[in-house]
Short mmCIF file of C-alpha atoms and ligand atoms in Angstrom, two decimals:
data_model
loop_
_atom_site.label_atom_id
_atom_site.label_comp_id
_atom_site.label_asym_id
_atom_site.label_seq_id
_atom_site.Cartn_x
_atom_site.Cartn_y
_atom_site.Cartn_z
CA MET I 4 36.64 -0.14 -25.52
CA ALA I 5 33.03 -1.37 -25.96
CA GLN I 6 30.47 1.13 -24.75
CA ALA I 7 27.70 0.13 -22.34
CA SER I 8 24.24 0.51 -23.90
CA PHE I 9 22.63 2.85 -21.41
CA GLU I 10 19.72 5.11 -22.36
CA LYS I 11 20.24 7.57 -19.53
CA VAL I 12 22.56 8.00 -16.57
CA TYR I 13 21.77 9.79 -13.29
CA HIS I 14 24.44 10.91 -10.84
CA GLY I 15 25.06 13.49 -8.13
CA PHE I 16 23.55 11.79 -5.05
CA HIS I 17 24.06 9.14 -2.38
CA ALA I 18 21.86 6.06 -2.76
CA ALA I 19 20.02 3.96 -0.17
CA THR I 20 19.41 0.96 -2.43
CA MET I 21 17.44 -1.15 0.10
CA ASP I 22 19.02 -4.08 -1.74
CA ALA I 23 17.78 -7.29 -0.07
CA THR I 24 21.04 -9.08 -0.61
CA ASP I 25 22.70 -6.32 1.34
CA LEU I 26 20.38 -5.98 4.36
CA THR I 27 23.12 -6.19 6.96
CA HIS I 28 25.51 -3.91 5.12
CA SER I 29 25.66 -0.14 5.72
CA ASN I 30 23.01 -0.34 8.46
CA GLY I 31 20.69 -2.21 6.08
CA TYR I 32 20.12 0.79 3.83
CA GLY I 33 22.47 -0.60 1.18
CA ILE I 34 24.27 2.72 1.03
CA ILE I 35 26.32 3.73 -2.01
CA GLU I 36 27.94 7.14 -1.60
CA ASP I 37 28.41 9.30 -4.71
CA ALA I 38 26.33 6.86 -6.71
CA ALA I 39 25.15 6.64 -10.31
CA ILE I 40 22.22 4.79 -11.86
CA ALA I 41 22.03 3.83 -15.53
CA VAL I 42 18.68 2.97 -17.07
CA ALA I 43 17.40 1.33 -20.24
CA ARG I 44 13.87 0.27 -21.22
CA GLY I 45 12.51 1.51 -17.88
CA ASN I 46 14.81 -0.64 -15.76
CA ILE I 47 18.03 -0.15 -13.85
CA VAL I 48 20.82 -1.67 -15.91
CA TRP I 49 23.72 -0.51 -13.76
CA ILE I 50 24.09 0.97 -10.24
CA GLY I 51 27.26 1.64 -8.31
CA LYS I 52 29.72 4.36 -7.40
CA ALA I 53 29.79 7.06 -10.09
CA ILE I 54 33.55 6.71 -10.31
CA ASP I 55 33.09 3.08 -11.46
CA LEU I 56 30.63 3.88 -14.28
CA PRO I 57 31.48 1.97 -17.46
CA VAL I 58 32.26 4.00 -20.57
CA HIS I 59 29.01 5.09 -22.22
CA SER I 60 27.58 7.74 -24.50
CA ALA I 61 24.14 8.14 -22.91
CA PRO I 62 22.76 11.52 -21.83
CA THR I 63 23.69 12.26 -18.23
CA SER I 64 21.59 14.05 -15.59
CA TYR I 65 23.13 15.56 -12.49
CA LEU I 66 20.60 15.45 -9.63
CA GLY I 67 22.34 18.07 -7.50
CA GLY I 68 22.92 16.26 -4.21
CA GLY I 69 20.67 14.60 -1.64
CA TRP I 70 19.70 10.96 -1.29
CA VAL I 71 18.08 8.60 -3.76
CA THR I 72 15.85 5.78 -2.50
CA PRO I 73 13.53 3.40 -4.33
CA GLY I 74 10.24 5.13 -5.13
CA LEU I 75 7.85 4.67 -2.22
CA ILE I 76 5.26 1.89 -2.46
CA ASP I 77 1.90 2.39 -0.78
CA CYS I 78 0.62 -1.20 -0.63
CA HIS I 79 -2.82 -0.57 0.95
CA THR I 80 -5.21 2.19 -0.14
CA HIS I 81 -8.88 2.75 -0.81
CA LEU I 82 -8.25 5.81 -3.01
CA VAL I 83 -11.32 5.52 -5.24
CA PHE I 84 -14.56 6.56 -3.52
CA GLY I 85 -17.44 9.03 -3.71
CA GLY I 86 -18.10 11.78 -1.13
CA ASP I 87 -16.29 12.12 2.17
CA ARG I 88 -17.00 11.33 5.82
CA ALA I 89 -15.91 14.54 7.55
CA THR I 90 -19.21 14.59 9.47
CA GLU I 91 -18.40 11.18 10.97
CA TYR I 92 -15.01 12.52 11.94
CA GLU I 93 -16.79 15.24 13.90
CA MET I 94 -19.09 12.62 15.48
CA ARG I 95 -16.07 10.57 16.55
CA LEU I 96 -14.51 13.68 18.08
CA GLN I 97 -17.72 13.95 20.14
CA GLY I 98 -17.24 10.39 21.42
CA ALA I 99 -19.04 8.10 18.90
CA SER I 100 -17.04 4.99 18.01
CA TYR I 101 -16.22 3.76 14.48
CA GLU I 102 -18.21 0.59 15.17
CA ASP I 103 -21.25 2.52 16.55
CA ILE I 104 -21.31 4.67 13.42
CA ALA I 105 -21.09 1.58 11.19
CA LYS I 106 -23.92 -0.15 13.08
CA THR I 107 -26.27 2.81 12.60
CA GLY I 108 -25.93 2.91 8.82
CA GLY I 109 -22.92 5.23 8.56
CA GLY I 110 -19.35 4.14 7.98
CA ILE I 111 -18.41 2.12 4.92
CA VAL I 112 -22.06 1.82 3.82
CA SER I 113 -22.47 5.60 3.58
CA THR I 114 -19.48 5.75 1.23
CA VAL I 115 -21.09 2.91 -0.75
CA THR I 116 -24.15 5.12 -1.35
CA ASP I 117 -21.98 8.00 -2.59
CA THR I 118 -19.79 5.73 -4.72
CA ARG I 119 -22.75 4.06 -6.41
CA LYS I 120 -24.11 7.51 -7.30
CA ALA I 121 -20.83 8.87 -8.71
CA SER I 122 -19.94 8.58 -12.39
CA GLU I 123 -16.68 7.00 -13.53
CA ALA I 124 -15.43 10.47 -14.51
CA GLU I 125 -16.25 11.89 -11.05
CA LEU I 126 -14.54 8.99 -9.28
CA PHE I 127 -11.49 9.39 -11.52
CA ALA I 128 -11.24 13.14 -10.91
CA SER I 129 -11.44 12.88 -7.11
CA ALA I 130 -9.10 9.87 -6.86
CA LYS I 131 -6.58 11.56 -9.15
CA LYS I 132 -6.25 14.50 -6.74
CA ARG I 133 -5.58 12.16 -3.82
CA LEU I 134 -3.13 10.08 -5.84
CA ARG I 135 -1.29 13.23 -6.96
CA ALA I 136 -0.85 14.17 -3.29
CA LEU I 137 0.68 10.76 -2.48
CA MET I 138 2.91 10.99 -5.56
CA SER I 139 4.17 14.45 -4.67
CA ASP I 140 5.41 12.98 -1.36
CA GLY I 141 7.39 10.23 -3.11
CA VAL I 142 4.99 7.42 -4.05
CA THR I 143 5.72 5.69 -7.38
CA CYS I 144 3.62 2.53 -6.86
CA VAL I 145 0.24 2.25 -5.20
CA GLU I 146 -2.34 -0.42 -4.54
CA VAL I 147 -6.01 0.60 -4.96
CA LYS I 148 -8.89 -1.47 -3.60
CA SER I 149 -12.52 -1.59 -4.57
CA GLY I 150 -15.01 -2.28 -1.76
CA TYR I 151 -17.33 0.74 -1.84
CA GLY I 152 -19.50 -0.75 -4.56
CA LEU I 153 -20.62 -4.06 -3.07
CA ASP I 154 -22.43 -4.87 -6.31
CA LEU I 155 -21.00 -6.01 -9.62
CA VAL I 156 -21.61 -2.75 -11.47
CA THR I 157 -19.96 -0.47 -8.91
CA GLU I 158 -17.08 -2.80 -8.00
CA THR I 159 -16.33 -2.95 -11.76
CA LYS I 160 -16.59 0.84 -12.01
CA MET I 161 -14.14 1.36 -9.14
CA LEU I 162 -11.56 -1.06 -10.49
CA THR I 163 -11.88 0.39 -14.00
CA VAL I 164 -11.11 3.82 -12.52
CA ALA I 165 -8.14 2.38 -10.62
CA ARG I 166 -6.71 0.86 -13.82
CA GLN I 167 -7.30 4.18 -15.63
CA LEU I 168 -5.29 6.02 -12.93
CA GLY I 169 -2.34 3.74 -13.67
CA ASN I 170 -2.73 4.27 -17.41
CA GLU I 171 -2.90 8.05 -17.24
CA LEU I 172 -0.49 8.99 -14.45
CA PRO I 173 3.21 8.21 -14.00
CA VAL I 174 2.68 5.67 -11.24
CA THR I 175 2.30 1.88 -11.08
CA VAL I 176 -1.18 0.91 -9.88
CA ARG I 177 -2.02 -2.56 -8.56
CA THR I 178 -5.71 -3.28 -8.09
CA THR I 179 -7.43 -5.40 -5.44
CA CYS I 180 -11.05 -6.53 -5.39
CA LEU I 181 -12.45 -5.95 -1.89
CA ALA I 182 -16.08 -6.88 -2.58
CA ALA I 183 -16.13 -8.61 0.85
CA HIS I 184 -15.65 -5.28 2.66
CA ALA I 185 -19.09 -4.77 4.25
CA LEU I 186 -22.64 -5.98 3.94
CA PRO I 187 -24.60 -3.88 1.42
CA PRO I 188 -27.96 -2.58 2.71
CA GLU I 189 -29.95 -4.73 0.25
CA TYR I 190 -28.47 -7.87 1.91
CA LYS I 191 -29.22 -6.83 5.52
CA GLU I 192 -29.13 -9.91 7.80
CA GLN I 193 -28.12 -12.05 4.78
CA ALA I 194 -24.34 -12.11 4.92
CA ASP I 195 -24.08 -15.64 3.52
CA ALA I 196 -26.25 -14.74 0.55
CA TYR I 197 -24.02 -11.71 -0.14
CA ILE I 198 -20.92 -13.92 0.03
CA ASN I 199 -22.64 -16.17 -2.54
CA LEU I 200 -22.98 -13.13 -4.81
CA VAL I 201 -19.31 -12.24 -4.29
CA CYS I 202 -18.13 -15.77 -5.05
CA GLU I 203 -20.53 -16.68 -7.84
CA ARG I 204 -20.88 -13.36 -9.70
CA ILE I 205 -18.61 -10.52 -8.65
CA LEU I 206 -15.20 -12.20 -8.40
CA PRO I 207 -15.52 -14.37 -11.54
CA SER I 208 -16.64 -11.38 -13.59
CA ILE I 209 -13.88 -9.09 -12.25
CA ALA I 210 -11.27 -11.80 -12.83
CA GLN I 211 -12.51 -12.45 -16.36
CA ALA I 212 -12.22 -8.74 -17.16
CA GLY I 213 -8.66 -8.72 -15.79
CA LEU I 214 -9.55 -5.90 -13.41
CA ALA I 215 -7.96 -7.26 -10.22
CA ASP I 216 -4.43 -8.30 -9.31
CA ALA I 217 -5.53 -9.65 -5.91
CA VAL I 218 -8.55 -10.28 -3.67
CA ASP I 219 -9.06 -8.84 -0.18
CA GLY I 220 -11.69 -9.08 2.56
CA PHE I 221 -12.57 -7.53 5.92
CA CYS I 222 -12.62 -10.15 8.67
CA GLU I 223 -14.26 -8.43 11.63
CA GLY I 224 -17.40 -8.42 13.82
CA ILE I 225 -18.84 -5.55 11.76
CA ALA I 226 -17.93 -7.28 8.50
CA PHE I 227 -17.37 -11.00 7.74
CA SER I 228 -16.48 -14.15 9.68
CA VAL I 229 -13.48 -16.40 9.08
CA GLU I 230 -15.81 -18.96 7.45
CA GLN I 231 -17.26 -16.39 5.06
CA ILE I 232 -13.81 -15.03 4.14
CA GLU I 233 -12.58 -18.58 3.58
CA ARG I 234 -15.19 -18.98 0.84
CA VAL I 235 -13.92 -15.77 -0.77
CA PHE I 236 -10.34 -17.05 -0.57
CA GLN I 237 -11.30 -20.42 -2.08
CA THR I 238 -12.93 -18.59 -4.98
CA ALA I 239 -9.90 -16.34 -5.46
CA GLN I 240 -7.63 -19.36 -5.43
CA ALA I 241 -9.76 -21.12 -8.06
CA LEU I 242 -9.55 -17.96 -10.20
CA GLY I 243 -5.76 -17.85 -9.80
CA LEU I 244 -5.71 -14.61 -7.80
CA PRO I 245 -3.55 -14.06 -4.69
CA VAL I 246 -5.27 -12.96 -1.47
CA LYS I 247 -4.73 -10.44 1.32
CA LEU I 248 -6.87 -9.59 4.35
CA HIS I 249 -7.99 -6.79 6.69
CA ALA I 250 -7.54 -8.70 9.93
CA GLU I 251 -7.42 -8.08 13.66
CA GLN I 252 -8.12 -4.36 13.34
CA LEU I 253 -10.79 -4.07 16.04
CA SER I 254 -10.83 -7.59 17.54
CA ASP I 255 -9.21 -11.01 17.15
CA LEU I 256 -11.26 -13.34 14.95
CA GLY I 257 -8.24 -15.31 13.77
CA GLY I 258 -8.22 -13.80 10.28
CA SER I 259 -4.45 -13.84 10.02
CA GLY I 260 -4.40 -17.60 10.67
CA LEU I 261 -6.72 -17.97 7.68
CA ALA I 262 -4.57 -15.59 5.62
CA ALA I 263 -1.53 -17.74 6.40
CA LYS I 264 -3.41 -20.91 5.42
CA TYR I 265 -4.04 -19.38 1.97
CA ASN I 266 -0.46 -18.06 1.64
CA ALA I 267 -1.78 -14.50 1.59
CA LEU I 268 0.50 -11.81 0.22
CA SER I 269 -0.29 -9.76 3.32
CA SER I 270 -2.37 -9.49 6.45
CA ASP I 271 -3.16 -5.89 7.29
CA HIS I 272 -3.86 -3.84 10.48
CA LEU I 273 -3.06 -6.53 13.13
CA GLU I 274 -3.55 -4.55 16.35
CA TYR I 275 -5.32 -7.58 17.92
CA LEU I 276 -3.07 -10.25 16.34
CA SER I 277 -2.63 -13.36 18.56
CA ASP I 278 0.74 -14.95 19.10
CA ALA I 279 -0.36 -18.15 17.33
CA ASP I 280 -1.34 -16.17 14.25
CA ALA I 281 1.89 -14.13 14.33
CA VAL I 282 3.73 -17.45 14.16
CA ALA I 283 1.42 -18.62 11.35
CA ILE I 284 2.09 -15.59 9.13
CA ALA I 285 5.81 -15.88 9.83
CA LYS I 286 5.76 -19.49 8.60
CA ALA I 287 3.69 -18.58 5.53
CA GLY I 288 5.91 -15.63 4.55
CA THR I 289 2.86 -13.35 4.64
CA VAL I 290 3.77 -9.66 4.98
CA ALA I 291 2.38 -7.81 8.03
CA VAL I 292 1.06 -4.48 6.76
CA ILE I 293 0.81 -1.97 9.56
CA LEU I 294 -1.46 1.04 9.19
CA PRO I 295 -0.66 3.70 11.77
CA GLY I 296 -3.01 6.23 10.12
CA ALA I 297 -6.13 4.20 10.97
CA PHE I 298 -4.74 3.51 14.47
CA PHE I 299 -4.24 7.25 14.99
CA CYS I 300 -7.54 8.44 13.48
CA LEU I 301 -9.62 5.89 15.43
CA LYS I 302 -7.69 6.75 18.62
CA GLU I 303 -6.89 3.04 18.97
CA THR I 304 -4.80 2.19 22.01
CA LYS I 305 -3.96 -1.46 21.36
CA LEU I 306 -0.63 -1.64 19.57
CA PRO I 307 0.21 -4.28 16.95
CA PRO I 308 2.81 -6.74 18.37
CA ILE I 309 5.77 -5.19 16.56
CA ALA I 310 8.51 -6.62 18.77
CA ARG I 311 7.14 -10.14 18.31
CA LEU I 312 6.79 -9.73 14.54
CA ARG I 313 10.37 -8.49 14.43
CA GLU I 314 11.56 -11.43 16.52
CA LEU I 315 9.75 -13.85 14.18
CA GLY I 316 11.36 -12.23 11.14
CA VAL I 317 8.03 -11.19 9.61
CA ALA I 318 8.44 -8.61 6.83
CA MET I 319 6.58 -5.48 7.96
CA ALA I 320 5.18 -3.06 5.40
CA VAL I 321 3.82 0.41 6.20
CA ALA I 322 0.92 1.85 4.20
CA SER I 323 -1.48 4.79 4.20
CA ASP I 324 -4.82 2.88 4.17
CA ALA I 325 -6.02 6.11 2.47
CA ASN I 326 -9.81 5.95 2.83
CA PRO I 327 -12.67 8.31 3.70
CA GLY I 328 -13.46 6.74 7.08
CA SER I 329 -10.68 5.41 9.26
CA ALA I 330 -7.71 7.04 7.52
CA PRO I 331 -8.08 10.16 5.34
CA VAL I 332 -4.32 10.02 4.76
CA LEU I 333 -2.52 11.69 1.87
CA SER I 334 1.13 11.30 2.89
CA LEU I 335 2.97 7.99 3.11
CA ARG I 336 5.96 9.70 4.70
CA LEU I 337 3.74 10.80 7.57
CA MET I 338 2.83 7.11 8.02
CA MET I 339 6.53 6.24 8.19
CA SER I 340 6.91 8.81 10.94
CA MET I 341 3.88 7.48 12.84
CA ALA I 342 5.12 3.90 12.42
CA CYS I 343 8.27 4.99 14.28
CA THR I 344 6.71 7.22 16.93
CA LEU I 345 3.52 5.24 17.64
CA PHE I 346 4.57 1.65 16.83
CA GLY I 347 8.29 1.65 17.61
CA LEU I 348 9.69 0.89 14.16
CA THR I 349 13.17 2.21 13.44
CA PRO I 350 13.50 4.67 10.54
CA LEU I 351 15.25 1.88 8.61
CA GLU I 352 12.33 -0.51 9.19
CA ALA I 353 9.87 2.22 8.15
CA LEU I 354 11.77 2.76 4.89
CA GLN I 355 11.93 -1.00 4.29
CA GLY I 356 8.18 -1.00 4.95
CA VAL I 357 7.47 1.34 2.03
CA THR I 358 10.05 -0.13 -0.34
CA ILE I 359 11.22 -3.75 -0.26
CA HIS I 360 8.43 -5.03 2.02
CA GLY I 361 5.70 -2.93 0.41
CA ALA I 362 6.71 -4.50 -2.92
CA LYS I 363 6.47 -8.00 -1.43
CA ALA I 364 2.97 -7.24 -0.10
CA LEU I 365 1.92 -6.59 -3.71
CA GLY I 366 3.68 -9.61 -5.21
CA LEU I 367 6.22 -7.25 -6.82
CA GLY I 368 9.21 -8.28 -4.72
CA ASP I 369 11.23 -9.32 -7.76
CA SER I 370 10.83 -6.08 -9.71
CA HIS I 371 10.14 -3.13 -7.38
CA GLY I 372 11.18 -1.67 -4.04
CA GLN I 373 14.95 -1.94 -4.44
CA LEU I 374 17.54 -0.12 -6.49
CA LYS I 375 19.32 -2.92 -8.23
CA GLN I 376 20.08 -4.21 -11.68
CA GLY I 377 17.00 -5.57 -13.44
CA PHE I 378 14.56 -3.72 -11.17
CA ALA I 379 12.21 -0.93 -12.26
CA ALA I 380 13.98 2.43 -12.46
CA ASP I 381 11.48 3.99 -10.03
CA PHE I 382 13.29 6.25 -7.59
CA VAL I 383 13.07 9.47 -5.63
CA CYS I 384 15.82 11.99 -5.00
CA TRP I 385 15.24 13.61 -1.60
CA ASP I 386 16.46 16.91 -0.24
CA ILE I 387 17.90 15.37 2.96
CA ASN I 388 21.28 14.77 4.56
CA LYS I 389 20.51 11.32 5.97
CA PRO I 390 17.81 8.68 5.30
CA ALA I 391 16.29 8.96 8.82
CA GLU I 392 15.07 12.45 7.86
CA LEU I 393 12.34 10.80 5.78
CA CYS I 394 10.67 9.86 9.08
CA TYR I 395 11.91 12.83 11.10
CA TRP I 396 10.25 15.68 9.16
CA LEU I 397 6.46 15.88 9.41
CA GLY I 398 5.24 17.51 6.21
CA GLY I 399 7.34 19.73 3.98
CA GLN I 400 8.46 19.18 0.43
CA LEU I 401 11.42 16.80 0.53
CA VAL I 402 11.06 15.39 -2.98
CA LYS I 403 13.56 16.97 -5.41
CA HIS I 404 13.03 14.56 -8.31
CA ARG I 405 10.82 11.59 -8.86
CA ALA I 406 11.55 9.05 -11.60
CA VAL I 407 9.23 6.34 -12.89
CA ALA I 408 10.50 3.77 -15.38
CA GLY I 409 13.68 5.82 -15.72
CA GLU I 410 11.99 9.11 -16.59
CA ILE I 411 11.88 12.10 -14.26
CA THR I 412 8.21 13.06 -13.98
O1 NIG L 7 -8.82 -0.38 6.20
N1 NIG L 7 -11.16 -1.77 7.85
C1 NIG L 7 -11.83 -1.70 6.86
N2 NIG L 7 -11.64 -0.88 5.83
C2 NIG L 7 -10.99 0.37 5.90
C3 NIG L 7 -11.89 1.42 6.35
C4 NIG L 7 -12.85 1.76 5.34
C5 NIG L 7 -13.78 2.86 5.73
O2 NIG L 7 -14.03 3.14 6.92
O3 NIG L 7 -14.31 3.43 4.78
C6 NIG L 7 -9.71 0.29 6.69
O4 NIG L 7 -9.55 0.89 7.75
FE1 FE L 8 -8.03 -0.73 4.52
#
C-alpha cells in the first residue's frame, strides 16, 4: 500500500478544530475525539481520528492527553514601546480619567517620548519579554502595531523591531502601521498638518520598505476625526494596504461606518458602537474586535453591543490590546475569560474570537486559526478536560505543548 508522505504525526489528544465548515457540529468546536494531526512543510496535511490515520513511516509524537486547539491569535497589540505608565495607573486609581491624563500631556504622548528615546535593541528586548509571556499562555500568532513614534524614524524603528520579533521567535507576527494614533507634541493644534505627514511621508515610506501588513488609526475626540482618518484610509488603499480602526472606544464618532466603507479587516473596541454602524460592519464583513482588557483597566461601564453583533452575524474576535496605558495585558486567555464574564460571550465564542475570527481580523482566514488540511500547523495542547476550561481558569499554566509550523517549541 502507498505510504502517505507525512513529516511528523502527533496523537494522544482530543481536538477542537474550530473548522469553519463545521461550525454547527459538535457544539461548534469541531470536536474530534482521539485525534491525530500529520504535518509536512509546516502545514497540516491530514487531521482526523487517530484510528483512521493512513499508513505512514513518519516519526510519531504522543502528546499525553488533553485537548488540542489552533494556536491562539492575538489580533490587536501594541507590544513594542519604551517605558511604562504605572504612575498613570496610580493616578487613575485616585480618580483621574484616561482622557484627562491624555489632555495634560500624559497618555500615549508620554510613551511616545520614551519610545523615541529607546534604541532598537532596547525596544526589542522589552517587547520580547512581553511576547514570551503571551506565547507561554498559548499565542502562536500576534499582531503588533506601531503608533508610539508619530514620526517617520520612530514608526520605522518600531515596525522593524516587530518584524525582528517574528524572525527570531517561534511566532507569526503581523505588523500594522498606526501612525494616526495621537497628535505628536510638535504638531500641537495642527492635526491636519500631521495627517499630511502621515499620508505623504510616513505611510508611503513604510509601505515601500514592506514594514506593514495593514494600516490602523484612532478615531476619537482625543485623537482624529472621521475626515482625518478617511484621508489615512485613502492613502492606505492607494498603497494596497488593508485597513483597521480603533473606533467607538470612548465615544461614538461613527468610525466603524467609515471602516465598513473601506472594507476594513476589523473595527476594534466598539463600546459606543451605534446600531447603524453595527449593521454597516455586518454588511462589509468587517470583524468586530472586542478588547475587554482596556474596558476593565479603564473601569468602562458601557458595554459593546454583543447581543446585536451576534444577531447580525458579525464575526467577533477577542484580543489583548497589550499596551502600556489602557491595557497592560500579558495573557490572552485572561481576555477570553473577561470576554465571557464582562461581555457575555460564551466560551465557544471566546475561543472562536482568538482562533478563526482572530485570523480573519488579520487577513489570515485562509491559512490560520483552524485545524484543517492546508492550514498552518500551529496548535496548542492544553492540560484540560473540556474546552470551556480555557476561559474558566484565571491564570495557571495550562499549556502542555505549543507547536508552530509543525514543530513543538
Ligand atoms: O487600544 N485607544 C488607543 N490606543 C490604545 C491605547 C494606547 C495607550 O494608551 O497607550 C488602545 O487602548
Ligand atoms: Fe489598541
